[in-house]
Short mmCIF file of C-alpha atoms in Angstrom, two decimals:
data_model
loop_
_atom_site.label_atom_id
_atom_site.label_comp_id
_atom_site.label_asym_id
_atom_site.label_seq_id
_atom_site.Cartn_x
_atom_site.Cartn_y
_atom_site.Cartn_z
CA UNK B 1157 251.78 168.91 237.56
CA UNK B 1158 252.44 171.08 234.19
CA UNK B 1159 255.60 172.30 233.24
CA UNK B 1160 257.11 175.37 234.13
CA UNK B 1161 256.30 178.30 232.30
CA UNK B 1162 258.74 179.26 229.72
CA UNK B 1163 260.10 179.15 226.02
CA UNK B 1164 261.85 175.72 225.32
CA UNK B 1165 264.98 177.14 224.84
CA UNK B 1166 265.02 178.13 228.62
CA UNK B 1167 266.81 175.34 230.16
CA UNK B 1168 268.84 174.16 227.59
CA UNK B 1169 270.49 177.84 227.50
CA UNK B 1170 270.49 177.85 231.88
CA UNK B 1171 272.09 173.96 231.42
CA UNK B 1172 275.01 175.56 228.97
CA UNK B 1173 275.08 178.55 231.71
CA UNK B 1174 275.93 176.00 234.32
CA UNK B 1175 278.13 173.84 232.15
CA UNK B 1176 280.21 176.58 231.51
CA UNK B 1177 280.91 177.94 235.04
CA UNK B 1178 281.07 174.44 236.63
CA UNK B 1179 283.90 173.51 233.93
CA UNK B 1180 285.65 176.72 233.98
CA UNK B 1181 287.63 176.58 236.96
CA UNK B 1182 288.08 172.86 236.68
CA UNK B 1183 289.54 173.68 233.21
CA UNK B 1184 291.94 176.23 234.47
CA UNK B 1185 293.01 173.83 237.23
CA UNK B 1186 294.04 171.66 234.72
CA UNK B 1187 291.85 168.36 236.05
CA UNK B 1188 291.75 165.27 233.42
CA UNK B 1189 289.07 164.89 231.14
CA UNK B 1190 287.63 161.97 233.27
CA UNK B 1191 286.53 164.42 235.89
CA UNK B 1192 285.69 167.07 233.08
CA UNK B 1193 282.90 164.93 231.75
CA UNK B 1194 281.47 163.98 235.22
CA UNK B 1195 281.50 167.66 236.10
CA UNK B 1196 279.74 168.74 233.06
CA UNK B 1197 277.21 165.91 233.47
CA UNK B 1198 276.70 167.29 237.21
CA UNK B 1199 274.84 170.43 235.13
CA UNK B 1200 273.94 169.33 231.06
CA UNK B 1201 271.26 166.89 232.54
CA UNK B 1202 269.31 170.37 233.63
CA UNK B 1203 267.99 170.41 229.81
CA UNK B 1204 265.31 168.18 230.50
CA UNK B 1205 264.97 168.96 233.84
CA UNK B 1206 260.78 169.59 233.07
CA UNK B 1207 260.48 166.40 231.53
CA UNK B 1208 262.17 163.72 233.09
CA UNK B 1209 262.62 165.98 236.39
CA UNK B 1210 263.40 163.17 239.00
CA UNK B 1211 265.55 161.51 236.20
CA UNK B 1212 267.73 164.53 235.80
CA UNK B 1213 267.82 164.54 239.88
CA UNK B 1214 269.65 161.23 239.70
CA UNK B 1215 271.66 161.81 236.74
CA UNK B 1216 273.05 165.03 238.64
CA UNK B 1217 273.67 163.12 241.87
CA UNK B 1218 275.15 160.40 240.43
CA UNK B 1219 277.63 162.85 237.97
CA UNK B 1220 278.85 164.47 241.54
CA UNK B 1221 279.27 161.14 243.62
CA UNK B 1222 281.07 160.14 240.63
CA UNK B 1223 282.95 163.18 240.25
CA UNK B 1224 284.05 162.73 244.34
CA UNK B 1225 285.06 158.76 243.61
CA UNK B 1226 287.14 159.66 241.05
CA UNK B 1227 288.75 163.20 240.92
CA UNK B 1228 288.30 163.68 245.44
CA UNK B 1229 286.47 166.73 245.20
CA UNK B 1230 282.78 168.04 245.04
CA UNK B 1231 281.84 169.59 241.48
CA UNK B 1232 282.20 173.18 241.00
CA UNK B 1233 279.46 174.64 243.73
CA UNK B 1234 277.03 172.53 243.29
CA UNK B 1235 274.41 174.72 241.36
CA UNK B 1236 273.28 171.83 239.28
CA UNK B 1237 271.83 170.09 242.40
CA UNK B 1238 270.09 172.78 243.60
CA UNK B 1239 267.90 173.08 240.16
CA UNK B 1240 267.35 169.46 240.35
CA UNK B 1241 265.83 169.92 243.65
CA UNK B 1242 264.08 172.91 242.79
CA UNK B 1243 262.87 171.40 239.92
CA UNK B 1244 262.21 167.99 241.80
CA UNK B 1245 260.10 170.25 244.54
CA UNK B 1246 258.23 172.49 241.91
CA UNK B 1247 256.49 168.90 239.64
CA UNK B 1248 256.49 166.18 241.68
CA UNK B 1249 254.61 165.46 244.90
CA UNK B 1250 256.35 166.07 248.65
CA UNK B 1251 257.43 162.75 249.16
CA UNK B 1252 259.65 162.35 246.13
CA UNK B 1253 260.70 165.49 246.89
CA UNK B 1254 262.00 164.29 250.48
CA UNK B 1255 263.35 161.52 248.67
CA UNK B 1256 265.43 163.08 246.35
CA UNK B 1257 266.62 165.75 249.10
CA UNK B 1258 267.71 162.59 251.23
CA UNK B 1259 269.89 161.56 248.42
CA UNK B 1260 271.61 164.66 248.01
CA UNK B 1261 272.35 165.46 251.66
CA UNK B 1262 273.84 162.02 251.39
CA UNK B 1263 276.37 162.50 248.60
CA UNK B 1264 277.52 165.69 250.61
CA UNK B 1265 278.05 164.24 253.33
CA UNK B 1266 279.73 161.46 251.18
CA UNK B 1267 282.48 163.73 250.24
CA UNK B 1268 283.39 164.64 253.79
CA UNK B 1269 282.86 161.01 254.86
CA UNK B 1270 285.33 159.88 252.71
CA UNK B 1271 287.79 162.77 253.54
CA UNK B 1272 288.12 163.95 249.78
CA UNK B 1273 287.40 167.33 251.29
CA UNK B 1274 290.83 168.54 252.81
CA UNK B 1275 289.26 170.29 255.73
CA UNK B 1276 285.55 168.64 256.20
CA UNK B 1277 283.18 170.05 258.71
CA UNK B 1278 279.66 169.15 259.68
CA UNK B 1279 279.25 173.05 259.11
CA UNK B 1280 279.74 172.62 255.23
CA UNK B 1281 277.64 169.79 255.40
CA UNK B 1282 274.85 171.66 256.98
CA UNK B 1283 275.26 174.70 255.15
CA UNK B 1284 274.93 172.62 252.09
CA UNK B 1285 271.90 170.77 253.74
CA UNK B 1286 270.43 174.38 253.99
CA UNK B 1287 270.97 175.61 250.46
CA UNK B 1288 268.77 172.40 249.20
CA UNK B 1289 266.28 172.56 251.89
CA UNK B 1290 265.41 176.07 250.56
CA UNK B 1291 265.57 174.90 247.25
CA UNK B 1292 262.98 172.41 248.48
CA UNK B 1293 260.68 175.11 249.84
CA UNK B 1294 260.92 177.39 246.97
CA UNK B 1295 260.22 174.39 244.43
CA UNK B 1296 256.86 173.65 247.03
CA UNK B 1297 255.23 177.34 246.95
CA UNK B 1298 255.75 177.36 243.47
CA UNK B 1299 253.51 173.78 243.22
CA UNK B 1300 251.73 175.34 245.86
CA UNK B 1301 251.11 178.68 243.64
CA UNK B 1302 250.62 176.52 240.56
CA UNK B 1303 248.16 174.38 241.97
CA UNK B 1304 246.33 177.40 243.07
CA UNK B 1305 246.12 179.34 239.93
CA UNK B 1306 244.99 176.34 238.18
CA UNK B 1307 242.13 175.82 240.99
CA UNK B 1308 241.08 179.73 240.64
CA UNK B 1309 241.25 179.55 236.87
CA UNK B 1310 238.87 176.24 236.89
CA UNK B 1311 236.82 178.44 238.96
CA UNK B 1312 236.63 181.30 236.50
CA UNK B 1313 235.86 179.03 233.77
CA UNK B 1314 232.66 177.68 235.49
CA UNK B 1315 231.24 181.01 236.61
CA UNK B 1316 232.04 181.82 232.95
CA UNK B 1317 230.37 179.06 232.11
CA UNK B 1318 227.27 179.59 234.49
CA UNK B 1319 226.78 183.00 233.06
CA UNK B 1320 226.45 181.96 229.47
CA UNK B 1321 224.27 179.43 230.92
CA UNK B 1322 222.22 182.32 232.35
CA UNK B 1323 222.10 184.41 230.10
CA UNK B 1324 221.11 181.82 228.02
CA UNK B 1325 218.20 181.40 229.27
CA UNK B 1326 217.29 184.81 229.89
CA UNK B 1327 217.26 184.98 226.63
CA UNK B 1328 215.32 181.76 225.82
CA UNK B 1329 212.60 183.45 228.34
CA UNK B 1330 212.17 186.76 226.82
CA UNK B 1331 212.40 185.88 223.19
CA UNK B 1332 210.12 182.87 223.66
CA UNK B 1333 207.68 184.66 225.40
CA UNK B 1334 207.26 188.01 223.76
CA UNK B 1335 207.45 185.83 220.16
CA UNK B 1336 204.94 183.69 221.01
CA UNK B 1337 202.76 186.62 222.06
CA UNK B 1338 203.81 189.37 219.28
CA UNK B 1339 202.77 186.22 216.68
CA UNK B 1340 199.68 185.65 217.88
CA UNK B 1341 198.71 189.30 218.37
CA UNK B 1342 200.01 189.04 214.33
CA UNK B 1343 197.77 187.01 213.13
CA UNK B 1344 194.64 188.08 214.93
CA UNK B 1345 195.31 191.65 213.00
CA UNK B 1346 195.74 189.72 210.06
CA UNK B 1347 192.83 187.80 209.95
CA UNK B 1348 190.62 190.18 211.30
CA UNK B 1349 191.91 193.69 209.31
CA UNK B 1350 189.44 193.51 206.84
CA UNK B 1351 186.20 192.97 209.07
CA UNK B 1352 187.27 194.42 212.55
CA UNK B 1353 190.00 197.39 212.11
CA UNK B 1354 189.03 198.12 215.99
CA UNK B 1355 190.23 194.35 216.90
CA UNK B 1356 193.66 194.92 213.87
CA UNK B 1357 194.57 197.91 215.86
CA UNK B 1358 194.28 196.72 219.46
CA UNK B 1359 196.35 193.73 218.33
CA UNK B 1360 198.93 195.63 216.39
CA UNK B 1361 199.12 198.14 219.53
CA UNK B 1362 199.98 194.90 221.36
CA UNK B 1363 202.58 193.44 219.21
CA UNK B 1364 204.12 197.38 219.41
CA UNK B 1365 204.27 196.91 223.35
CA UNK B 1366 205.38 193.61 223.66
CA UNK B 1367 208.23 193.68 221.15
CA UNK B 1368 209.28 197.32 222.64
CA UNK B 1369 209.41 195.41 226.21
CA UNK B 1370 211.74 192.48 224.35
CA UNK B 1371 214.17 195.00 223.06
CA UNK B 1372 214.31 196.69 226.02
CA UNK B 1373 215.24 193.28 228.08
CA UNK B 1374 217.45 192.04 225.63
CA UNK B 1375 218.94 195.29 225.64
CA UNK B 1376 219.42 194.85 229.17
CA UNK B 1377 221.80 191.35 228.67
CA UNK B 1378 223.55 192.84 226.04
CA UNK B 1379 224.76 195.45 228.21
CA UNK B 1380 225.84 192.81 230.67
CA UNK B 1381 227.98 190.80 228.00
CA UNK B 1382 229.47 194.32 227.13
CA UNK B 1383 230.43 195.12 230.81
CA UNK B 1384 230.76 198.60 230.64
CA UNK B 1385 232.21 200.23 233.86
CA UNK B 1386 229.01 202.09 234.01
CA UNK B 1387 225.97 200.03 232.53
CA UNK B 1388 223.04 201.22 231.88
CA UNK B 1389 220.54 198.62 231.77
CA UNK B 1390 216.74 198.14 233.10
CA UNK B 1391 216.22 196.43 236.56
CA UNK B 1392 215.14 192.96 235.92
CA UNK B 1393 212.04 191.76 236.50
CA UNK B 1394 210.42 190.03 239.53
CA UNK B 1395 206.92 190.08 241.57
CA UNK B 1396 205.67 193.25 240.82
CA UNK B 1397 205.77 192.89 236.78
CA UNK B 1398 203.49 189.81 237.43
CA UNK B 1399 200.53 192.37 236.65
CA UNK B 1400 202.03 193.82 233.39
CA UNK B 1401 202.90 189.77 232.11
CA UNK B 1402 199.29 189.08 232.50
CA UNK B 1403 197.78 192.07 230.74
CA UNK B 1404 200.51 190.70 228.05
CA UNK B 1405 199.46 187.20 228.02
CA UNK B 1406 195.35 188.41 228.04
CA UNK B 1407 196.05 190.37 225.06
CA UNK B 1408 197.10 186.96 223.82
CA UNK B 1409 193.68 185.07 224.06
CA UNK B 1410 194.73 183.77 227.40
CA UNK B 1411 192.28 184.67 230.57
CA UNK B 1412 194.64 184.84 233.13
CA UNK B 1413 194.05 185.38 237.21
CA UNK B 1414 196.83 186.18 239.24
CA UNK B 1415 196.12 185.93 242.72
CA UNK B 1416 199.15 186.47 245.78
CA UNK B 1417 199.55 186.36 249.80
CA UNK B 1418 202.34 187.18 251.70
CA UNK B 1419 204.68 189.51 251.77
CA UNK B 1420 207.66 190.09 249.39
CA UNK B 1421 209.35 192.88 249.81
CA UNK B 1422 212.36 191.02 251.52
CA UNK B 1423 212.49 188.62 248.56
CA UNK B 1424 216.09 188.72 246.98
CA UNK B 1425 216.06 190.22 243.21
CA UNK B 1426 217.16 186.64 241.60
CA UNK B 1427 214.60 184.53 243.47
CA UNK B 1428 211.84 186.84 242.25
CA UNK B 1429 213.56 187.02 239.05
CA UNK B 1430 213.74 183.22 239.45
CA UNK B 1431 209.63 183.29 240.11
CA UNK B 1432 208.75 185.61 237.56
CA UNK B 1433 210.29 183.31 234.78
CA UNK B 1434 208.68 180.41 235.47
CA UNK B 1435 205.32 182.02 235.75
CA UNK B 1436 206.18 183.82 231.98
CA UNK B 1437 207.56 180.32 230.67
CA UNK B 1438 204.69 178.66 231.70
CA UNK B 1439 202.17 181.44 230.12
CA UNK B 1440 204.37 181.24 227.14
CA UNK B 1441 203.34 177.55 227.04
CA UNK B 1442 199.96 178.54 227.18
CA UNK B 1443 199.86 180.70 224.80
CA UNK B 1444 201.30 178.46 222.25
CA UNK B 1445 198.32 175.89 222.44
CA UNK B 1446 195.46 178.65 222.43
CA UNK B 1447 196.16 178.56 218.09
CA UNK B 1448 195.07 174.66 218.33
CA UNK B 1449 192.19 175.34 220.66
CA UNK B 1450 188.94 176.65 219.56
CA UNK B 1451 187.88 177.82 223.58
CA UNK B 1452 189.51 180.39 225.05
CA UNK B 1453 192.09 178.90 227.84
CA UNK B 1454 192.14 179.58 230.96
CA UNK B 1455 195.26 180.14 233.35
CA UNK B 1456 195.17 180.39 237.22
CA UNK B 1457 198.74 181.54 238.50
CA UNK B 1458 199.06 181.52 242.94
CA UNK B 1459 201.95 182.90 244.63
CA UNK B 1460 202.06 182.47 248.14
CA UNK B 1461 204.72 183.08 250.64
CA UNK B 1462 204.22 180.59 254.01
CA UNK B 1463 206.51 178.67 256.21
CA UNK B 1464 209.76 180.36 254.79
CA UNK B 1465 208.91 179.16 251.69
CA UNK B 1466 207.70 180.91 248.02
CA UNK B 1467 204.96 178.45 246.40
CA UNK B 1468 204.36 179.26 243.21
CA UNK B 1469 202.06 177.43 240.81
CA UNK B 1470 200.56 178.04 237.71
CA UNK B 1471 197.27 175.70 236.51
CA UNK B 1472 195.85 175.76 232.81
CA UNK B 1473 192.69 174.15 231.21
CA UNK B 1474 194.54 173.82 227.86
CA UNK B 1475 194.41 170.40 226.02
CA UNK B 1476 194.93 167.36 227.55
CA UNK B 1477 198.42 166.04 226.97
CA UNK B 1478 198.73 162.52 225.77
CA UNK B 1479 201.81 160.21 226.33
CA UNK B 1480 204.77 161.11 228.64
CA UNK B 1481 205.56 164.85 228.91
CA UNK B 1482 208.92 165.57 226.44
CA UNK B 1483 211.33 168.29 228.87
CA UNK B 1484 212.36 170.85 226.30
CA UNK B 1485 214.49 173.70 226.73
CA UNK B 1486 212.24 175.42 228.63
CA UNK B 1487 211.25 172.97 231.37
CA UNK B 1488 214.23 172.12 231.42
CA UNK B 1489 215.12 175.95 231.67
CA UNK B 1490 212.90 176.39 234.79
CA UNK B 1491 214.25 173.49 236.49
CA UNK B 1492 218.45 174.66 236.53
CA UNK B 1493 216.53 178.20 238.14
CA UNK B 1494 214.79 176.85 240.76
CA UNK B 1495 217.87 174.44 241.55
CA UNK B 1496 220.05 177.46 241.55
CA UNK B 1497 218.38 178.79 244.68
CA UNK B 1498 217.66 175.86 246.29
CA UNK B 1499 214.17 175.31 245.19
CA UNK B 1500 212.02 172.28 243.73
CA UNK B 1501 210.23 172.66 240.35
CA UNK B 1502 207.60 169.91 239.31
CA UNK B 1503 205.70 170.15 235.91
CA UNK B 1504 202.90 167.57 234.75
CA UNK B 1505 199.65 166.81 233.09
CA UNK B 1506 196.58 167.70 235.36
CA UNK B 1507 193.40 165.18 235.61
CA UNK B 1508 191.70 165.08 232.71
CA UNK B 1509 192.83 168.29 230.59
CA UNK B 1510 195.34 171.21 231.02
CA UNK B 1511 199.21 171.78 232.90
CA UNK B 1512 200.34 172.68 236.42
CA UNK B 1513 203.33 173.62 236.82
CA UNK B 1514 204.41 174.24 240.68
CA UNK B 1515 207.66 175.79 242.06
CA UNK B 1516 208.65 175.60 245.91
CA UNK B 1517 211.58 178.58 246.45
CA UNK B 1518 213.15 178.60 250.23
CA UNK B 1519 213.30 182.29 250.90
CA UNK B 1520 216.57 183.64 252.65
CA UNK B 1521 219.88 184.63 251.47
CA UNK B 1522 221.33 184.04 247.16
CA UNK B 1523 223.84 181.85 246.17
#
């Protein structure tokens, strides 16, 4: 357990408190120094009660069963044991808890055993009992509390952590995409300005739209980190743009066919969002090796909702890839979304030439 909260000047200041009124009346009474030192030491040791908690527990006890041996009376009233078993209670587990509690119901009832106390009673004892049993059950809740607060703030600091992990690659998705689209669509212009200003244009058009659509979905997280109370912020995508990220990724030298069956309407915003990024991510891909290849690439993307399942798959002719398939970011990428909801992402080389990538998404309720 951690310490209790609080500047480090709290409990040597509450251990002079105590000091003074266990000594003050003893002092007044006129008792020998002898019993003056093992009454102060039946409070001082509360200094270091957050270190060395169960050692200031005996240090107390032993101060007041000294203090009974040698003087014949109990020490002041007893505040210094209560501490030490609140403090006992509050950073230490249960059972040396009970322990120390046993010991200090035992050096009461020493005092009355003995008959230092003029008129004992086995009420005093159990009133005494009482006093450090609640003492024991404050100390607990406040573990109890403590242990809780420390659970709910390792909580908050993995949902903080699985946002920025989100959000993260929200934004590896749309900047990798629309990039990889607007720099193609760049260099066609460029290469063809001179010779075919109908092809520049249509390209530059293209690069306009696409890098209009990144701002506006990059606007969109930003306005999540800034968590307004009222955010305004576009709806994110899912399904139904599957249509408009073609068009994009044909503009792009890519001949794409989209086909779907099932329905979808019931589909939960992040596993569609969940769909509709691996489908871009794997365009993306796509796209990037259509600048190395002479032929115009072909890309066949199925969605298909049977068996309370979403298959979705997404089959290229690109190159053939040679040697083991390196996951970057963005395999890697679709993989945490499909394990997010549940679902089952494989990616590798197809027969001869080209990429498949294939997601299976159960379809019911979000995380």
């Amino acid at each position: 357990m951690r310490r209790l909260p609080g500047p480090s000047l709290v409990d040597p200041a509450l251990a002079a408190l105590l000091t003074l009124l266990t000594l003050g009346p003893l002092v007044r009474a006129g008792e020998p120094l002898p019993g003056l030192v093992l009454a102060a030491l039946t409070a001082a040791p509360i200094a270091v009660r957050q270190r060395v908690p169960v050692l200031t527990a005996v240090l107390v006890l032993a101060a007041v069963t000294g203090h009974q041996l040698v003087v014949g009376a109990f020490p002041g009233s007893g505040l210094g044991m209560v501490v030490a078993m609140f403090t006992v209670a509050t950073l230490r587990p249960r059972r040396t808890a009970a322990a120390v509690f046993t010991a200090a119901v035992a050096v009461v009832w020493l005092g009355g055993a003995l008959g230092f106390d003029p008129e004992p009673s086995w009420f005093d004892i159990g009133q005494a009992a009482l006093v450090l049993a609640g003492a024991w059950t404050l100390g607990e809740s406040t573990r109890r509390w403590a242990s809780r607060t420390e659970a709910l703030a390792a909580q908050s600091a993995r949902a903080v952590a699985d946002e920025r992990r989100r959000i993260a690659r929200e934004l590896h998705d749309v900047v990798g995409h629309h990039l990889s689209v607007t720099a193609l669509q760049a260099g066609v212009a460029g290469y063809v300005l001179d010779d075919d200003p109908a092809t520049a244009k249509t390209a530059i058009a293209t690069v306009e739209d696409t890098t209009r659509e990144a701002l506006a979905e990059m606007r969109r997280l930003l306005e999540v980190l800034r968590a307004d109370d009222e955010p305004d912020y576009l709806p994110q995508p899912g399904l139904a743009a599957l249509p408009d990220l073609a068009e994009r990724t044909r503009a792009a030298g890519v001949v794409v066919d989209v086909r779907t069956s099932g329905e979808f309407d019931d589909l939960g915003a992040g596993q569609g969002l969940c769909a509709y990024r691996v489908v871009q991510e794997s365009l993306t891909n796509v796209i990037k090796h259509t600048a190395t290849t002479p032929r115009a690439i072909h890309a066949q993307v199925l969605v298909e909702r049977r068996d309370g399942t979403l298959h979705v798959a997404v089959h290229d002719d690109g190159p053939a890839v040679l040697g083991p398939v390196r996951e970057g970011h963005g395999l890697r990428g679709m993989r945490e979304r499909a394990a997010l909801y549940g679902g089952n992402l494989t990616a590798a080389p197809r027969p001869g030439h080209g990429f498949s990538v294939e997601l299976q998404l159960p379809v019911g309720a979000e995380p």
